Coordinates of C-alpha atoms and ligand atoms in Angstrom, one line a residue:
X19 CA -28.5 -33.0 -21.8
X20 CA -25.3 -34.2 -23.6
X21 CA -22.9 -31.5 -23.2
X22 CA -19.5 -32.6 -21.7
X23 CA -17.0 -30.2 -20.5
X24 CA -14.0 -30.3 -22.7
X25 CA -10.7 -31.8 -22.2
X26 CA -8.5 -28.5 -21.2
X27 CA -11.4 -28.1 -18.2
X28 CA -12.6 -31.7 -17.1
X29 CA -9.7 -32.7 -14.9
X30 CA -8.6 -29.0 -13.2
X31 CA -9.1 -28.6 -10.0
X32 CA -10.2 -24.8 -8.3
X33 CA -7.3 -23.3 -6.3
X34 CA -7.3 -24.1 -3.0
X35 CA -5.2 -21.9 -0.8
X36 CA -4.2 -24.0 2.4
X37 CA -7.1 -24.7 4.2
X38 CA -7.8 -25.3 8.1
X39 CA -6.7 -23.2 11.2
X40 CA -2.5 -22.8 11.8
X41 CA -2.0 -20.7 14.5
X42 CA 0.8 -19.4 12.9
X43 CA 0.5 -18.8 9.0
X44 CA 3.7 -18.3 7.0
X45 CA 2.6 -19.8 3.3
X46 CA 1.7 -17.2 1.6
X47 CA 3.7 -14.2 1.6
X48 CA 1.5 -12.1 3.1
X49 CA 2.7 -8.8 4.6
X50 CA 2.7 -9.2 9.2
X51 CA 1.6 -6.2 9.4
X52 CA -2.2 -5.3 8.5
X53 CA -2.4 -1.4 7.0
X54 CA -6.3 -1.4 7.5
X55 CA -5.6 -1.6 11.7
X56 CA -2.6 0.9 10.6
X57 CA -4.6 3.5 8.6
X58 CA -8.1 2.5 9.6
X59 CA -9.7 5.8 10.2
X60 CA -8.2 7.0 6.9
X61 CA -9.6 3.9 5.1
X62 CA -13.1 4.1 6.6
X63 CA -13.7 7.9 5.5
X64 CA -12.5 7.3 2.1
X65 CA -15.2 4.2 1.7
X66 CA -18.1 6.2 3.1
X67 CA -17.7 9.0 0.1
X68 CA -18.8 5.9 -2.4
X69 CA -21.6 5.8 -4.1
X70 CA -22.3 2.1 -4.2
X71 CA -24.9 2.3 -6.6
X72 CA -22.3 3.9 -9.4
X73 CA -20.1 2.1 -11.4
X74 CA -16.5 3.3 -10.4
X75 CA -14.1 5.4 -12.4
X76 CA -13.0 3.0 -15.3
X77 CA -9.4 4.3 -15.3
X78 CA -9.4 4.6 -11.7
X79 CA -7.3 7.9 -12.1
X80 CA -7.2 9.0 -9.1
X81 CA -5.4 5.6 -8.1
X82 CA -3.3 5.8 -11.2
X83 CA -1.8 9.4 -9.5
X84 CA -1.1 8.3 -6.4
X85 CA 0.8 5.2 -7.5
X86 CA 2.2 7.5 -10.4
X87 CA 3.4 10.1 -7.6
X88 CA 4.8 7.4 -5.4
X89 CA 7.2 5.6 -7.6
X90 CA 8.5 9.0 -9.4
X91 CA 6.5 7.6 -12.7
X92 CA 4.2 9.0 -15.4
X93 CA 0.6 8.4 -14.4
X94 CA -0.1 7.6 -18.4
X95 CA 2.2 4.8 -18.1
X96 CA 0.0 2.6 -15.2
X97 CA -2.9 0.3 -15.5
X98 CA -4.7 -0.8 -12.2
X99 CA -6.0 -4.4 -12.4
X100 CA -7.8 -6.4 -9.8
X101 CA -4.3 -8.0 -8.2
X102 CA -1.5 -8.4 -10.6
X103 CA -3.3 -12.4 -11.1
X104 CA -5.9 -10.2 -13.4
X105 CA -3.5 -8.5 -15.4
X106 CA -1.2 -11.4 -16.4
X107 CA -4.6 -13.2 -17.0
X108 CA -5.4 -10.0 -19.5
X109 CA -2.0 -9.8 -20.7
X110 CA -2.0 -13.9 -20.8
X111 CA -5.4 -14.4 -22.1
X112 CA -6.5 -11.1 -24.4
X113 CA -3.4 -9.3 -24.7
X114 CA -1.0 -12.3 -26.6
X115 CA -3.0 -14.6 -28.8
X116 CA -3.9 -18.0 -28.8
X117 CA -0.6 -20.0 -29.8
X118 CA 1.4 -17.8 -29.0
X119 CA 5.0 -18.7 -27.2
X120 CA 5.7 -17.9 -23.7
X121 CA 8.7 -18.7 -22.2
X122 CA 9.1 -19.3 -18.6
X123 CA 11.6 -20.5 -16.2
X124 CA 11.4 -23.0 -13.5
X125 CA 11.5 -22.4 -10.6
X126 CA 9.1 -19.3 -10.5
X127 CA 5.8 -17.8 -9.9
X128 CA 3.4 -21.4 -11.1
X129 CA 0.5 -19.0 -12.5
X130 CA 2.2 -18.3 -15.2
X131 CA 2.4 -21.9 -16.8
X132 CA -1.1 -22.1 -15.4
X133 CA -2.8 -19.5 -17.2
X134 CA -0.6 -20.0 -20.5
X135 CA -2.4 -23.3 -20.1
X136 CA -5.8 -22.1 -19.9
X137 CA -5.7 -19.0 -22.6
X138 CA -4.2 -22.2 -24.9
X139 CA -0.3 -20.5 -24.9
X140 CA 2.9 -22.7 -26.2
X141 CA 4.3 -23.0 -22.7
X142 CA 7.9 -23.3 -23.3
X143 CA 10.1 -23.6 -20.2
X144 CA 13.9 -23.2 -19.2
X145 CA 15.2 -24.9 -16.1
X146 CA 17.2 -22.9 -14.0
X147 CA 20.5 -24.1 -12.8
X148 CA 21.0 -26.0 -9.6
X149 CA 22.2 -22.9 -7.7
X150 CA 18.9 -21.2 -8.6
X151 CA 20.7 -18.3 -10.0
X152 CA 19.2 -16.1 -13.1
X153 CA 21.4 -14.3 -15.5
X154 CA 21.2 -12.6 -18.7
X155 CA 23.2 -14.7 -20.4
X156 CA 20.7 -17.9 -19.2
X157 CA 17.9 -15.5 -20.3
X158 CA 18.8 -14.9 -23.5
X159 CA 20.4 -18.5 -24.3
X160 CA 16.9 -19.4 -23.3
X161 CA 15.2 -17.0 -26.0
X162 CA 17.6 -17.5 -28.6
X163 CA 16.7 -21.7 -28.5
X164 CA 12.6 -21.0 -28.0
X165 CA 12.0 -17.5 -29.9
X166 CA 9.3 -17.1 -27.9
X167 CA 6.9 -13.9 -28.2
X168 CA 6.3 -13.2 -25.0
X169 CA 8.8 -13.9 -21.6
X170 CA 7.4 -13.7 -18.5
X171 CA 9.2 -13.8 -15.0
X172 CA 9.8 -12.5 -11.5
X173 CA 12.2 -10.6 -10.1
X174 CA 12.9 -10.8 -7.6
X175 CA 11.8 -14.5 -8.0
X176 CA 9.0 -16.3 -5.7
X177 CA 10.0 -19.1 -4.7
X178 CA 13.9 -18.5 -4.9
X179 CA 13.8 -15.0 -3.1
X180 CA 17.0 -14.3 -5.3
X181 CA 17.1 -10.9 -7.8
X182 CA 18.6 -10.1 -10.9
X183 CA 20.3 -7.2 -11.2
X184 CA 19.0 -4.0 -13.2
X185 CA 21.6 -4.0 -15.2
X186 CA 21.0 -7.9 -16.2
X187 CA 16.9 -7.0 -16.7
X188 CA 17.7 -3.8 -19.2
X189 CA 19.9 -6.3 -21.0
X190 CA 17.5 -8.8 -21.5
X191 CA 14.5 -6.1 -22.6
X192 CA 17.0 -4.2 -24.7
X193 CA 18.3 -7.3 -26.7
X194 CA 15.2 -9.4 -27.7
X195 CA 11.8 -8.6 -29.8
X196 CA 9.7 -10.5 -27.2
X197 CA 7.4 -9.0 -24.8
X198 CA 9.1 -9.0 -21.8
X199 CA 6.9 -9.3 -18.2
X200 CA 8.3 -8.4 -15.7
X201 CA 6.5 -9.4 -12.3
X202 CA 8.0 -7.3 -9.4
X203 CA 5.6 -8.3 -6.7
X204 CA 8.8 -8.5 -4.1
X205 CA 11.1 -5.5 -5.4
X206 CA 9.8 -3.2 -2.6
X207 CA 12.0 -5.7 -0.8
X208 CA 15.2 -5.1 -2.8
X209 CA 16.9 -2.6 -4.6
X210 CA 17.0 -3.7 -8.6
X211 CA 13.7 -2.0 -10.1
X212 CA 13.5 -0.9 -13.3
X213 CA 10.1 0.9 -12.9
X214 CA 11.0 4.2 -13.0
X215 CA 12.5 3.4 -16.9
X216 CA 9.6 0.9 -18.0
X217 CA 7.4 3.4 -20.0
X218 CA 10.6 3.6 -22.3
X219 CA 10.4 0.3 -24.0
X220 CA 8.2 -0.9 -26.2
X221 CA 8.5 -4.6 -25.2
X222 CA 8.0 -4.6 -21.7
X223 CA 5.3 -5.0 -19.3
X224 CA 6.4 -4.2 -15.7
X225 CA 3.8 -5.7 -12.9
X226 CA 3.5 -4.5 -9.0
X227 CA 1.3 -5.9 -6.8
X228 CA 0.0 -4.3 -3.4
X229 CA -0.7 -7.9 -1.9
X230 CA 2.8 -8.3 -0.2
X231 CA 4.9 -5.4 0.7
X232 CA 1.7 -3.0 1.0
X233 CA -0.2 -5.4 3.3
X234 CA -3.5 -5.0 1.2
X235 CA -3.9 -8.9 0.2
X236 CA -7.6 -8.9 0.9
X237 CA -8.1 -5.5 -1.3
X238 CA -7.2 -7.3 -4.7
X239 CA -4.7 -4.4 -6.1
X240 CA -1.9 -4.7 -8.6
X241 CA -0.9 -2.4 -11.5
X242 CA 1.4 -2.7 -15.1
X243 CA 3.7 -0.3 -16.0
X244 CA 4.3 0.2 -19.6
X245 CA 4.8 2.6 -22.6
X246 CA 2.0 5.0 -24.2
X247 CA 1.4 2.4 -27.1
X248 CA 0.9 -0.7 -24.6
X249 CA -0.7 1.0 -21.7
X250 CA -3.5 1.8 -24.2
X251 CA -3.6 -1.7 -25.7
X252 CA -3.8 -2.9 -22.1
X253 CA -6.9 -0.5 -21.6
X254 CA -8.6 -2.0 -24.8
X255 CA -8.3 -5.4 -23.6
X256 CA -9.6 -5.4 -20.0
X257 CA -13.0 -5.4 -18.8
X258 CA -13.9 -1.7 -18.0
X259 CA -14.3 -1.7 -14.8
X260 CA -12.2 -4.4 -13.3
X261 CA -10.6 -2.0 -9.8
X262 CA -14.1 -2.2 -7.9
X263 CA -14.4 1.7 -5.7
X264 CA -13.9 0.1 -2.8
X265 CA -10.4 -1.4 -3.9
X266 CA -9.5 1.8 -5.6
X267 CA -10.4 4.1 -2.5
X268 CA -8.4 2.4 -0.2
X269 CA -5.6 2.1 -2.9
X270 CA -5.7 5.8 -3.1
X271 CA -5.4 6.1 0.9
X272 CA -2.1 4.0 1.2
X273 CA -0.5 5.7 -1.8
X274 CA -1.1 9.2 -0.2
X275 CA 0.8 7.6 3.1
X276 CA 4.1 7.2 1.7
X277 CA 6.3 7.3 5.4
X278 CA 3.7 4.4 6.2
X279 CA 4.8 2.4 3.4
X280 CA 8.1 2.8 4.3
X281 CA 8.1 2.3 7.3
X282 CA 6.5 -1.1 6.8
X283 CA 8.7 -2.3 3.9
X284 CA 11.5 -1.5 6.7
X285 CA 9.8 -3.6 9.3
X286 CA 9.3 -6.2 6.8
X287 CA 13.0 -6.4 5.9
X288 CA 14.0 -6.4 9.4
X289 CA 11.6 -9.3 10.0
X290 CA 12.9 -11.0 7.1
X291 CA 16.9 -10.7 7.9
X292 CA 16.0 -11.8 11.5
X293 CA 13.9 -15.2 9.7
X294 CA 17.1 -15.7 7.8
X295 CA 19.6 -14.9 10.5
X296 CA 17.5 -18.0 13.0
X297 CA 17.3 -20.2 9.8
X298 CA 21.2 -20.0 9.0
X299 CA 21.6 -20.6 12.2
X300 CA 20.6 -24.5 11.6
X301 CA 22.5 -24.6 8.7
X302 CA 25.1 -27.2 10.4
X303 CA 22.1 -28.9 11.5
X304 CA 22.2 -32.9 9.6
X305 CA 18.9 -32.5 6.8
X306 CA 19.3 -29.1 5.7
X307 CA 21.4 -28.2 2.6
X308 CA 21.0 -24.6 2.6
X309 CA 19.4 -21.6 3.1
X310 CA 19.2 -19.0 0.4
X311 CA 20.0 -15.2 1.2
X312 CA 16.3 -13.3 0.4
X313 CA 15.9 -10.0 -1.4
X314 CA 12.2 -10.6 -0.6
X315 CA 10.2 -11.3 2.5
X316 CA 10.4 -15.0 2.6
X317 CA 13.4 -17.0 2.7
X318 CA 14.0 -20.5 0.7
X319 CA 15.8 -23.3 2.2
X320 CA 16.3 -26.9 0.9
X321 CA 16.0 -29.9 3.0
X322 CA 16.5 -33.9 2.8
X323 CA 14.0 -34.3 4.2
X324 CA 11.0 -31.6 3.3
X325 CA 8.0 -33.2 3.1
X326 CA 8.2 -34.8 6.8
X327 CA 9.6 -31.4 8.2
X328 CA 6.3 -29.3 6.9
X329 CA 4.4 -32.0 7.9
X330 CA 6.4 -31.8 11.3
X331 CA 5.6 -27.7 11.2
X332 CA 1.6 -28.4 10.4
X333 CA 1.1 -30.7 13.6
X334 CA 3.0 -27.6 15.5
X335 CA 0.0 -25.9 13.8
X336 CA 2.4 -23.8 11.2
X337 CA 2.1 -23.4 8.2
X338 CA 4.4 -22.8 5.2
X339 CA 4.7 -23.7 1.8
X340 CA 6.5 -26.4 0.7
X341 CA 8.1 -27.1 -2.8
X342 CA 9.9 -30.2 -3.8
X343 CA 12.9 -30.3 -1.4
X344 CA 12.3 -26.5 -0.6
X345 CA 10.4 -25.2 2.2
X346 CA 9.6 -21.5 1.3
X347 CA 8.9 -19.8 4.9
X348 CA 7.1 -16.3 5.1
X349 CA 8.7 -13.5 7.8
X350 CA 6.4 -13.1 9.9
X351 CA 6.4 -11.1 13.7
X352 CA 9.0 -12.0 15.9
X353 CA 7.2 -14.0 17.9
X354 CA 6.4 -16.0 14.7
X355 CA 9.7 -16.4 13.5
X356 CA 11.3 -17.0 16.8
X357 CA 8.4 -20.1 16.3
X358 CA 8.9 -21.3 13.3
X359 CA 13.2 -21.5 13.9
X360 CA 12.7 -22.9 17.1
X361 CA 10.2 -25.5 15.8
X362 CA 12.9 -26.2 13.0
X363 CA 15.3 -26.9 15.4
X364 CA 13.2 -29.4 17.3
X365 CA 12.3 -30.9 14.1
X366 CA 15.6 -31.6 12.6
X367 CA 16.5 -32.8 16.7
X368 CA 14.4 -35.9 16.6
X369 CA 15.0 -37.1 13.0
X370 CA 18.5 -36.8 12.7
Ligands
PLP404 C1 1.8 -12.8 -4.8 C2 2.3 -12.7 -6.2 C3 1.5 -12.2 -7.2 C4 0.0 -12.0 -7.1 O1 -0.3 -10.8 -6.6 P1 -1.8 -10.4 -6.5 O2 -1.8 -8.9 -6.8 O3 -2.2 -10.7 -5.1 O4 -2.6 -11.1 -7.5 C5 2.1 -12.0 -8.5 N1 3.4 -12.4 -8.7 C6 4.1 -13.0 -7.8 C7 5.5 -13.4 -8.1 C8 3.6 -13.2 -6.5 O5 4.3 -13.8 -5.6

């Protein structure tokens, strides 16, 4: 046998979410609150009306409505995928072509370089500035140097935590010919969507995810918004049936519980402001350099230090995630924030 994996494969190495037992977990994101305890009952009925041995609704329409009905938006206009990851990978890898120039920025979300890699995209990047802030103008500077065909970013942004305003993201898709993705994974945290106007543009793909603010991270659900013309070009290019019934069941149960949602995204928010409040609260503190103010449920805050402080936080068995000179820290219960501040403060104690 001769055959050698190829160059682009040989030296990757498979994701590895944070491994090992933290008794407290804030790396990822993740919504505190756990809608299958919430809405349990709901969820279990809905699973035992499925025929396992079918293959599920291929438009998963019934899904489609619900999220259609709770974000005031044509049900045409959305495409379910298995978590938002599949869809940029379909938008990434099927929808663009091979070549093709995608512009990203950096910081942001890191599986977009990663996949423009691996579907063999011209990854062209634009540095943000040092205060982390996005504008229009640093968009469409960006553009006008790299005509790219496609931009992709998210707002608001993971890891800043910092938004754009709506007024900034209509600018960018009303000025340029690319395809603009926009990834709003944390919007249910702020207040600058543009989904209720996405189906309007030809150029833009709008992406939600029900991994964070929804609490459904093991389920695998995210959707696209978009017009008539790339909704069904989207539909064309995925793989049939890529929303298993399981995922689109429960999907359909925590659409149809819109005071639950909510609810949570308000307990989320309160979580977060409370994370940010104990964090600020060491800004005098010698080693940090600031802490950014979130419209998301994790707050960013740069250190001198970072590297020893998460590994500090690990042997307190907690986790968060840690990026260059930024710790980005996930609000979690009270308990778990109180926790992770408290830790902080110990931390920054002994080293300074
Ligand atoms: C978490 C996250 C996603 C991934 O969502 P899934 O639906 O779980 O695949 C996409 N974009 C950003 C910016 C995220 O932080």
């Amino acid at each position: 046998m001769t055959y050698e994996l190829n160059d682009k494969v040989k030296n990757l190495i498979p994701y590895d979410a944070v491994a090992g037992n933290y008794e407290i977990r804030l790396d990822a994101n993740e919504s505190f609150l756990d809608s299958g305890e919430a809405l349990r009952d709901q969820f279990l009925s809905a699973l035992s009306g499925i025929a396992l041995n079918r293959y599920p609704d291929p438009m998963a329409s019934e899904l489609c409505k619900k999220i259609a009905k709770f974000y005031g938006i044509d049900p045409g206009s959305v495409v379910a995928g298995n978590g938002s990851d599949e869809l940029i990978t379909v938008i990434l890898g099927a929808f663009l072509r091979p070549g093709d120039r995608v512009l990203t920025f950096s910081p942001d979300f890191s599986m977009y370089r990663f996949y423009g890699t691996i579907y063999e995209k011209t990854n062209l990047l634009a540095e943000k500035e040092d205060d982390l802030i996005l504008t229009a103008g640093d968009v469409m500077d960006a553009v006008s140097r790299n005509q790219p065909d496609a931009v992709i970013l998210s707002n608001p942004c993971s890891p800043t935590s910092l938004v754009m305003s709506r007024e900034d993201v209509l600018h960018i898709v009303e000025n340029t010919d690319a395809l603009v993705i926009l990834d709003e994974a944390y919007m249910d945290f702020s207040d600058q969507s543009i989904i209720k106007v996405a189906e309007k543009y030809d150029n833009l793909i709008l992406l939600k995810t029900c991994s964070k603010a929804l609490g459904l991270a093991a389920v695998r659900l995210g959707f696209a918004v978009s017009s008539p013309k790339i909704v069904k070009a989207l539909h064309s290019v995925r793989s049939p049936y890529n929303v298993n019934a399981l995922t689109q069941a429960v999907g359909t149960v925590i659409f149809s519980n819109p005071d639950y949602i909510k609810g949570a995204i308000e307990e989320i928010k309160k979580s977060r402001d409370e994370l940010y409040q104990g964090l600020t609260g060491l800004r005098e503190r010698n080693g940090v350099r600031r802490v950014l103010k979130p419209e998301t449920n994790f707050v960013l805050m740069e250190l001198d230090e970072a590297e020893r402080v998460y590994e500090e936080l690990k042997l307190k068995s907690i986790i968060v995630r840690r990026l260059g000179d930024y710790l980005r820290i996930t609000a979690g219960t009270q308990q778990e924030n109180g926790r992770v501040v408290s830790a902080l403060s110990e931390i920054l104690e002994v080293m300074s």
